[in-house]
XYZ file of C-alpha atoms in Angstrom:
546
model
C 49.663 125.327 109.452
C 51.147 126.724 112.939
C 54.575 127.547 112.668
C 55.107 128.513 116.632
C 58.637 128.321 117.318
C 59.814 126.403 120.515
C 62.227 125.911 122.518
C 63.573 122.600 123.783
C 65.752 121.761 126.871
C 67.621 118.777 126.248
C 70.655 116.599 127.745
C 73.901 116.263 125.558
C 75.208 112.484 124.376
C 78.531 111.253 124.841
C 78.916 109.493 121.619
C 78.046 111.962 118.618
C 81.265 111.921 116.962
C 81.379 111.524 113.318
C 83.241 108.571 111.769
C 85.082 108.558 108.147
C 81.267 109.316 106.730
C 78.521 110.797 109.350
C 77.357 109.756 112.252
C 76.312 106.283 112.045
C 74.403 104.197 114.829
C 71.211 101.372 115.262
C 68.289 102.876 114.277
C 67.679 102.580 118.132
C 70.025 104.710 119.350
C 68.114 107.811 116.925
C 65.540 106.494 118.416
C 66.373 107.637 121.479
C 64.704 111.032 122.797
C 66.622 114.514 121.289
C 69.309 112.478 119.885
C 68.900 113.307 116.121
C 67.646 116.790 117.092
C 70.823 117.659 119.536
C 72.932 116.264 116.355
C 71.249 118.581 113.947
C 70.965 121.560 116.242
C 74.968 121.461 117.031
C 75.340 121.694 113.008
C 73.045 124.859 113.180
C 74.580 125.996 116.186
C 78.371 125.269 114.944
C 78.049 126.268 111.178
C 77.292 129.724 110.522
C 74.971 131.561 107.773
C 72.198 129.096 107.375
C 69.495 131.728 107.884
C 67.838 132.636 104.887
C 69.407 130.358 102.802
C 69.103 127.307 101.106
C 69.476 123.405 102.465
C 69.311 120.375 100.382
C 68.089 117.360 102.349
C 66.667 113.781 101.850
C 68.187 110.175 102.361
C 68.658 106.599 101.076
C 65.139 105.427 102.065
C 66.124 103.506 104.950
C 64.144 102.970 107.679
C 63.095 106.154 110.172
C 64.535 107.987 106.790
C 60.977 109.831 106.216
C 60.292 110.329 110.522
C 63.874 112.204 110.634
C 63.141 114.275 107.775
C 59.993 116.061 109.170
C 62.164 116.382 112.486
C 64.644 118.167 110.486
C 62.698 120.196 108.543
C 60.787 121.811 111.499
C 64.282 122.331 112.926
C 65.237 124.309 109.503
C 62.128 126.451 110.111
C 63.058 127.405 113.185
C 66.568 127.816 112.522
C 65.908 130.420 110.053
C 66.551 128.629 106.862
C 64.661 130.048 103.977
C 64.104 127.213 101.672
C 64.704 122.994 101.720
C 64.862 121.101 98.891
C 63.765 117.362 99.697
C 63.589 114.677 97.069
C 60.337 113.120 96.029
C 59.731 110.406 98.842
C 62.130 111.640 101.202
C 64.846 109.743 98.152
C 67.701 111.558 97.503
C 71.325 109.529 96.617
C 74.692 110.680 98.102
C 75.960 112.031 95.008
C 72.739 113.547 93.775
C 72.196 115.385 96.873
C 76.094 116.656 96.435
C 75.042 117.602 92.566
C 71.528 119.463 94.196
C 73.988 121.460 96.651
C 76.272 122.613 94.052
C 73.445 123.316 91.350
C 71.300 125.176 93.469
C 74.171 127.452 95.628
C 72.862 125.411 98.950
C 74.211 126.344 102.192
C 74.837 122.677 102.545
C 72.486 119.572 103.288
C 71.605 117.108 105.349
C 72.317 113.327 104.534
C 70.689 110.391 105.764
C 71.889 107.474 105.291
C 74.454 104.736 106.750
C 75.456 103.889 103.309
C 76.164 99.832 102.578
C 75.131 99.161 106.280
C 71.963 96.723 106.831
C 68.472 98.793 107.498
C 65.437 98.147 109.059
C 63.731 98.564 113.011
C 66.762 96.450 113.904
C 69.276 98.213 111.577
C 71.729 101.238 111.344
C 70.924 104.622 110.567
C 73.132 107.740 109.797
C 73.277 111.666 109.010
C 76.021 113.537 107.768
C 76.481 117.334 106.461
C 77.710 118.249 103.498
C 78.832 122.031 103.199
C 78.429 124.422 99.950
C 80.114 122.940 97.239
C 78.927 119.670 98.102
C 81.391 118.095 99.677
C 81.713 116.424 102.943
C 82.237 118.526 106.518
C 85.695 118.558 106.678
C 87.306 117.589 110.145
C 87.786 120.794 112.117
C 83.914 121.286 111.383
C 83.083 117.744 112.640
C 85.411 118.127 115.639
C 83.415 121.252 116.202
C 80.606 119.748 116.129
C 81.009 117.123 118.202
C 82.092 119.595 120.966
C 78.984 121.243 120.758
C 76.842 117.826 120.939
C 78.632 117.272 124.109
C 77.541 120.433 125.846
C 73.966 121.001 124.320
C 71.068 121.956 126.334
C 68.694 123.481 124.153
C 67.330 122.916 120.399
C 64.963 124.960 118.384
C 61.806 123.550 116.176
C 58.964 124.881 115.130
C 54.976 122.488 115.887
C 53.805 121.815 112.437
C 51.834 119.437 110.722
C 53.668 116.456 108.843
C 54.856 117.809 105.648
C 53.803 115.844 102.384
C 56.755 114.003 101.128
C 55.216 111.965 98.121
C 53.919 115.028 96.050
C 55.874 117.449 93.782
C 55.652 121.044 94.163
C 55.856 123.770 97.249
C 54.691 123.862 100.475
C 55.556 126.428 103.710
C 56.257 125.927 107.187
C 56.529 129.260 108.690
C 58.467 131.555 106.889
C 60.095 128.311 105.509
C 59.647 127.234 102.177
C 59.457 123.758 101.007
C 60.380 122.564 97.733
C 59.881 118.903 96.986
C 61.559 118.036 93.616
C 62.238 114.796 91.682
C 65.991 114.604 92.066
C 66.671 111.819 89.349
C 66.018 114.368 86.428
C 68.605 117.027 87.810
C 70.967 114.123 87.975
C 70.189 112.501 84.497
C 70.587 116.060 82.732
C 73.949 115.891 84.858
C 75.172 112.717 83.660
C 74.035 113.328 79.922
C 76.202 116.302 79.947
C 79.488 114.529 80.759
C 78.704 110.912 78.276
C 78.238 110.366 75.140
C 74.645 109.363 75.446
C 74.368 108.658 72.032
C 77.018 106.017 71.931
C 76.190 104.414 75.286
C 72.301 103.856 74.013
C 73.546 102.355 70.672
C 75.292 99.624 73.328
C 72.497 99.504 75.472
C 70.024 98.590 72.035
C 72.276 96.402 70.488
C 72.493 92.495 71.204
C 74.680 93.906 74.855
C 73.837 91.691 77.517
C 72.971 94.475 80.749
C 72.081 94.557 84.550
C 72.159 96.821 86.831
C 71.458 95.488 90.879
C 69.977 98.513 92.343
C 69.778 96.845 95.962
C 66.307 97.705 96.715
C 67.982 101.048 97.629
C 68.461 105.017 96.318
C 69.551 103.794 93.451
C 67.167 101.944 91.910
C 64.769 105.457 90.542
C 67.883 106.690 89.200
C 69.166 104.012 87.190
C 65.495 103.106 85.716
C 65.489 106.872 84.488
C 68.927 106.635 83.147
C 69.313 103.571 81.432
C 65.751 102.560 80.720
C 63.909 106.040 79.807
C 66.933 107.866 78.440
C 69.198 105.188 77.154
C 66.651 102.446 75.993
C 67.947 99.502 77.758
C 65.235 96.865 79.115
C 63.110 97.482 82.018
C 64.198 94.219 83.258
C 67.842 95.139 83.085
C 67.492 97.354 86.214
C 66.928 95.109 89.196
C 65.459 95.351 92.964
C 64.810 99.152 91.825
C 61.567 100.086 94.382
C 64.250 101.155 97.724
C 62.554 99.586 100.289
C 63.160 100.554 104.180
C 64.637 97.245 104.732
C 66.748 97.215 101.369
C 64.157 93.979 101.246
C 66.042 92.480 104.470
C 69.321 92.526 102.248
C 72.872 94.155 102.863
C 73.334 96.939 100.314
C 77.199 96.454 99.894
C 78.013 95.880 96.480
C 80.771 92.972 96.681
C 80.836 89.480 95.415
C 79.538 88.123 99.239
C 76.215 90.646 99.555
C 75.645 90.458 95.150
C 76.431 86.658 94.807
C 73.587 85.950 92.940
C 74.535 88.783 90.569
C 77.939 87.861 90.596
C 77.288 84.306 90.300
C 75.204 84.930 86.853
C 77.971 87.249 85.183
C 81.347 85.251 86.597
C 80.185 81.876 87.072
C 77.520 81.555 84.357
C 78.541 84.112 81.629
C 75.014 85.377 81.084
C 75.811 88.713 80.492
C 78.342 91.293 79.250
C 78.259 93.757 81.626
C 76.776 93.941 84.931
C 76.761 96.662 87.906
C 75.567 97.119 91.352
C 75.695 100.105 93.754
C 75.356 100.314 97.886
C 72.170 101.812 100.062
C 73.160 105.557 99.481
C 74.337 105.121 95.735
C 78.213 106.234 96.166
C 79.225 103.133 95.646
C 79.771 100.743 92.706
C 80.694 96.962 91.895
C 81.359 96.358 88.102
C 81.478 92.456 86.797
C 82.283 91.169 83.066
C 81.487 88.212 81.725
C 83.789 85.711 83.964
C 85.523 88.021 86.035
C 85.176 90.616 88.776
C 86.968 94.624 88.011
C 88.356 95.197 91.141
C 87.844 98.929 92.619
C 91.402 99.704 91.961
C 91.482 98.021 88.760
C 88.488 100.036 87.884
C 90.154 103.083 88.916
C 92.863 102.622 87.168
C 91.470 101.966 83.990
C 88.902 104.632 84.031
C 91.724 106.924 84.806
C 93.791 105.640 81.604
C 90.969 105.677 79.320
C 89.523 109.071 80.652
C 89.987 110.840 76.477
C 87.039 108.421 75.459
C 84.380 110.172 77.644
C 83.412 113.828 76.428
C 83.797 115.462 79.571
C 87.299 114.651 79.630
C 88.284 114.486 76.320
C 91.382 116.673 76.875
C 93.034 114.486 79.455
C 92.740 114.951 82.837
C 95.289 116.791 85.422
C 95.405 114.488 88.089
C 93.622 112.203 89.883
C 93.713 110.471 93.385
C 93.200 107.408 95.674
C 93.326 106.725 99.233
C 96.152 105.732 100.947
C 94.784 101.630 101.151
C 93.877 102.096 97.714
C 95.342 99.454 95.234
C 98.319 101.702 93.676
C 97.617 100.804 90.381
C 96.484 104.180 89.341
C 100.017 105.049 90.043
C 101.549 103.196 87.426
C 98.963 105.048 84.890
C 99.760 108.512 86.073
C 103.787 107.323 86.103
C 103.304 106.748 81.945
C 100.409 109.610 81.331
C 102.450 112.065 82.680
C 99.521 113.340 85.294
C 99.765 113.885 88.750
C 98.518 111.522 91.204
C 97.879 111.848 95.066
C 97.639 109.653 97.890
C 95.048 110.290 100.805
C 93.510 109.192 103.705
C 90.520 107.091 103.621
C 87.477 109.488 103.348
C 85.742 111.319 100.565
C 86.553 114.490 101.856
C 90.215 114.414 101.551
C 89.717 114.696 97.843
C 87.417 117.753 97.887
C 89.840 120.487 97.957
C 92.033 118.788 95.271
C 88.932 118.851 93.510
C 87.818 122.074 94.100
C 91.818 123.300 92.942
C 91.046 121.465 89.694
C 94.115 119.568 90.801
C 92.494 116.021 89.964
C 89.515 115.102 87.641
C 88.841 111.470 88.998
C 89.428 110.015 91.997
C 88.247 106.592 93.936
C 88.849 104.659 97.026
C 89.234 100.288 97.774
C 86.034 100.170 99.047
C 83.952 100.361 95.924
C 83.914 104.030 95.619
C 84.729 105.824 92.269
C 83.830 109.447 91.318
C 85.571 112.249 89.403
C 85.239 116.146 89.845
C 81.160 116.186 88.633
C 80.312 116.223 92.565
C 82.092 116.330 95.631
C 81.755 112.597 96.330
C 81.521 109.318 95.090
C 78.902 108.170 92.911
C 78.389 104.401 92.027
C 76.385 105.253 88.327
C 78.777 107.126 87.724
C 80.792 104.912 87.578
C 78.473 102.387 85.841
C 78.125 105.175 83.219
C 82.041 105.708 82.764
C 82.544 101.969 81.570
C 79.550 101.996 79.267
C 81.028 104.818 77.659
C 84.224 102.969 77.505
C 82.894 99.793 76.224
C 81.224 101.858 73.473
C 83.790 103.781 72.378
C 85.867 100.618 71.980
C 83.334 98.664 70.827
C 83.952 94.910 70.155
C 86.218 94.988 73.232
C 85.104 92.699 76.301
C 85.644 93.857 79.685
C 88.392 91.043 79.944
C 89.654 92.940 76.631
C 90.165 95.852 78.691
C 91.947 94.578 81.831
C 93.609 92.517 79.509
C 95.350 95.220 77.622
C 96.012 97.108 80.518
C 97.665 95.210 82.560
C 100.266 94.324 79.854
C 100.461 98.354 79.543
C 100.918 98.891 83.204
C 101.392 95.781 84.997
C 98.488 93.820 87.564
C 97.945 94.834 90.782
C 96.528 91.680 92.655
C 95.038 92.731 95.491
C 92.759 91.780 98.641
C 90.614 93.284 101.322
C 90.653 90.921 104.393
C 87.833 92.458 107.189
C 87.839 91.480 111.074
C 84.547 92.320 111.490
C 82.711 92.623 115.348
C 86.083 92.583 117.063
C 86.401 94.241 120.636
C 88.249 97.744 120.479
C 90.800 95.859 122.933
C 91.564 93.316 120.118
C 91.728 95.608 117.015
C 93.969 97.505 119.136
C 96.582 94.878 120.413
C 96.967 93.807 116.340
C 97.886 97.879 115.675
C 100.359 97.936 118.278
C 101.941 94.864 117.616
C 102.677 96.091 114.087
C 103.425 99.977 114.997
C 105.975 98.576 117.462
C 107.788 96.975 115.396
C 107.629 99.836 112.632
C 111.025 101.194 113.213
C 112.677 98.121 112.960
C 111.296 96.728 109.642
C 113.194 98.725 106.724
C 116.033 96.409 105.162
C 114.259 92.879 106.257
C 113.209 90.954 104.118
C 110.078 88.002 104.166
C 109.579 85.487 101.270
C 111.553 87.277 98.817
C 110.547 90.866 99.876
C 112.542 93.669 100.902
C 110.963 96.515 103.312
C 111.784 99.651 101.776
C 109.011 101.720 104.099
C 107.206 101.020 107.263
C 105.119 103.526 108.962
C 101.982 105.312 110.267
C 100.444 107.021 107.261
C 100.065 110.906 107.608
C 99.381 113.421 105.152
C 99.624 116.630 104.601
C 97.195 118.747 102.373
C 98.649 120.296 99.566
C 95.623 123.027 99.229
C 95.137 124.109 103.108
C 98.032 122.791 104.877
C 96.111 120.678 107.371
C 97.846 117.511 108.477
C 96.078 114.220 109.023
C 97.891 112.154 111.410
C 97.384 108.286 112.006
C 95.766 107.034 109.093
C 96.996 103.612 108.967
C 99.648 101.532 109.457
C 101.879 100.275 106.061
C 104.607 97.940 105.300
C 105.929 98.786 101.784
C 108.149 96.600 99.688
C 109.418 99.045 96.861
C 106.655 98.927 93.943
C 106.220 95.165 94.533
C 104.035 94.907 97.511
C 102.523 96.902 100.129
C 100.942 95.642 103.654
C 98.138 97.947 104.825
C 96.405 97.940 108.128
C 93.700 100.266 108.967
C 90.773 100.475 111.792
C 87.729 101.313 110.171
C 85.433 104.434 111.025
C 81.877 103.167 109.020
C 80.783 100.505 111.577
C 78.045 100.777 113.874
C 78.923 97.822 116.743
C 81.924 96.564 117.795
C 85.284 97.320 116.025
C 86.583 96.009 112.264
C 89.906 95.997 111.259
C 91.063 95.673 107.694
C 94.187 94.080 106.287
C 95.221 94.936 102.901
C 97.446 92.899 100.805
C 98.904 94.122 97.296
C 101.497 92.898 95.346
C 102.284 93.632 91.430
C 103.124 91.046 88.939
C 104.172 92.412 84.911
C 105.319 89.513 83.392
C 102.798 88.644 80.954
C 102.687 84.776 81.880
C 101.612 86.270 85.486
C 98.463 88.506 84.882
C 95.574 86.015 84.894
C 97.019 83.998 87.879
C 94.892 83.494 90.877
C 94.666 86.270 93.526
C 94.498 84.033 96.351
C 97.485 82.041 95.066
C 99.754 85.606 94.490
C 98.442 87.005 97.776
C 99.099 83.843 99.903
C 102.700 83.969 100.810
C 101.984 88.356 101.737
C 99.458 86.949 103.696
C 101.297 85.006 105.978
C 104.111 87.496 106.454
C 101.142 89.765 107.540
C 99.592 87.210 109.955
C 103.480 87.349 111.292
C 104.134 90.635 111.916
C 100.152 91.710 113.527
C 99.746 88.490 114.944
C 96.575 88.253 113.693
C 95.265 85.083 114.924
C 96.630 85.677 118.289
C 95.133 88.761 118.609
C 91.596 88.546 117.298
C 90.717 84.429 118.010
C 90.135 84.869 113.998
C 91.734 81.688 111.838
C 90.395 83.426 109.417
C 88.704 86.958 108.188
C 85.438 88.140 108.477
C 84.793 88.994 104.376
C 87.392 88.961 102.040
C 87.157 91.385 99.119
């Protein structure tokens, strides 16, 4: 195999900054001539110490996953890295690639993926870089690199022949060698080592009714060797589990729109206990009971409360964290526990150096993301595997039991997720200003009952480093009894989507199974009042509601 290294003149893009996750665009735009390649080379050429190390790398499967990977890889042989790790297929999952990184002292990794986004020729792509440790590039490195993608004119790769993807076991490219490994049995021997596997299978083999929605993405290999080969559930309890490059023309978010039929079987119908999905990269998670939906804060929350039943944290945990939009239910836990609790901005990597201070042990965001201090970002089974473990150590319980019990511990948190989706950037904007304008003025009014206690623009400051986020969303806070969140969000490919988030907490018992639309309704309005969201997006109505 030749291994002559060349080098490449190229033309910088204008548009290679990262958003809250990677750099995410239509599979098109990668497409494009030296795009991927001036991405990757301004990592190489912005992050020092990759030669003769190691780099973890693989994807969720998507489409132009396996094409970008040999492009990478004869970039790492020319770059001087010493050794890549790929998953079997090109497959590796979010959080399993951030568990391969920290197990094997990695340099960092490449990600590829555009997480819950649609695949396909016609679909969205992505890449991000996750540094040692695992965790996400934080944002001086991503502002870095985006300076150097904007005045690129070379790359280096080596000519090689394509490297074999679908077979275990070593290969070289150069001086570069190649390691392809099956990733789900690092991550299984992970997950065994924080659950009580012995207590989840006796679950799983009882008269339990299971499913798992895999998505026909990452996650699907993963969850067949968890629950069906080491926990001894039914084959037919993991679903769409072969990841296909389209995700089988499906969207791989895991909510009640894109997993109706799921959701419809478990809510609806009642057909089974417990039931689980996760997203195209396999960081994210949806968990359903029979009747009812666990909402990601909810889910939080309870995980956080019941964190003594699973082994790994058995002692109690020291703190744990949300993002800012975040339902603030796990508030009320860590008020009663006694642990600390932080508040972020939206994005995994905020959490990673709370993490890495042992300052929190779990940790989750509204949009379906959970994950705890195992890895350095979220991981959907995870979370699958946390409420197994709860539902076996308090076996007999329902997961209605559980909510049940906690909310008349801690109080509900109803709470929605209204989406503008495809909105002009001229239109998400005028609804920001019209709220940030008025943010000065709001404190002491009050709307339907409500008094504003806080209104502003959302900054934080980083207890580890001392770095200061600035701009991370725009609330309207009415003491611990409601909250109005409104955000822009940074995971969209087209257009511009801005997200409206409505919470309000109820604790008298006769008002924790009410409706969430009927609760929400009257916070709703007041919302619509102050953004003037109808006159400023041509919406009567939002795009998804969550």
């Amino acid at each position: 195999m030749t291994a002559a290294v060349r080098t490449i003149a190229t033309q910088p893009f204008d548009d290679q900054r990262a958003g809250t996750a990677g750099l995410r665009k239509k599979v098109q735009v990668f497409q494009q001539a030296n795009y991927l390649e001036n991405f990757v080379q301004s990592v190489f050429d912005t992050h020092p110490g990759f030669a003769g190390t190691t780099l973890v790398l693989g994807g969720d499967g998507r489409y132009h996953n396996d094409t970008a990977i040999q492009t990478i890889l004869a970039m790492a042989a020319a770059n001087g890295v010493a050794r890549v790790i790929v998953g079997l297929g090109g497959i590796v999952s979010t959080p399993a690639a951030s568990h391969l990184i920290r197990k094997y002292d990695a340099h960092g990794g490449f990600i590829l993926s555009a997480s819950h986004n649609p695949a396909g020729p016609r679909g969205d792509f992505g890449i991000k870089f996750n540094i040692r440790g695992g965790g996400q590039a934080a944002s001086a490195l991503t502002d870095a690199i985006y300076a150097r993608s904007r005045e690129i004119d070379r790359y280096r790769c080596v000519e090689a022949d394509t490297i074999d993807l679908d077979s275990l076991g070593t290969q070289t490219l150069g001086d570069l060698t190649i390691e392809v490994i099956d990733t789900t049995e690092d991550y299984a021997e992970l997950m065994e080592s924080l659950f009580d596997f012995d207590a989840i299978r006796a679950l799983l083999t009882s008269d339990f009714r299971f499913a798992f929605d895999a998505m026909h993405a990452v996650t699907g290999p993963y969850a067949k060797r968890l629950f069906v080969e080491r926990l001894g559930a039914s084959p037919d309890s993991v679903r769409n589990a072969v990841p296909l490059p389209d995700f089988g023309g499906g969207h791989p978010d895991p909510n009640l729109v894109y997993a109706a039929d799921l959701a419809d079987e478990v809510i609806t119908r009642g057909a089974l206990d417990f039931a689980a999905a996760s997203d195209g990269d396999g960081d994210r998670n949806m968990i359903l009971g029979r009747g009812l939906f666990v909402s990601p804060g909810d889910s939080l929350a309870v995980l956080a409360a019941n964190a003594q039943l699973i082994p790994a944290y058995r002692d109690g945990i020291a703190g744990a964290a949300r993002s800012m939009p975040t339902s603030r239910a796990l508030d009320a836990v860590a008020a009663q526990q006694g642990f600390e609790a932080f508040e972020t901005p939206t994005g995994w990597k905020f959490f990673c150096n709370l993490l890495d201070a042992g300052r929190i042990a779990v940790c989750g965001e509204e949009s379906f993301g959970t994950g705890s201090d195992h890895v350095r970002e979220k991981d959907g089974l995870w979370a699958v595997m946390a409420w197994l473990n709860l539902l076996a150590a308090r076996r007999g319980e329902s997961v209605a039991d559980v909510l049940q019990a906690h909310w008349k511990t801690f109080g509900r948190h109803y709470y929605e997720r209204h989406d503008y989706e495809d909105l002009s950037g001229e239109q998400a904007d005028r609804v920001m200003q019209a709220l940030r304008q008025q943010l000065t003025a709001l404190p002491g009014r009050q709307f339907e009952g409500l008094t504003v206690t806080v209104a502003d623009e959302f900054s934080y400051d980083d207890p580890i480093d001392g770095s200061r986020a600035e701009g991370q969303g725009l609330r309207v806070v009415f003491g611990d009894d409601a909250r109005i969140v409104v955000r822009k969000s940074g995971t969209g490919t087209s257009g511009a989507t801005l997200r409206l988030y409505l919470e309000e907490r109820r604790s008298d018992e006769w008002e924790l199974t009410l409706p969430t639309r009927e609760v929400l309704s009257a916070l709703a309005s007041v919302a619509d009042t102050l953004c003037g969201l109808r006159e400023h997006t041509g919406r009567d109505a939002p795009s998804l509601i969550t």
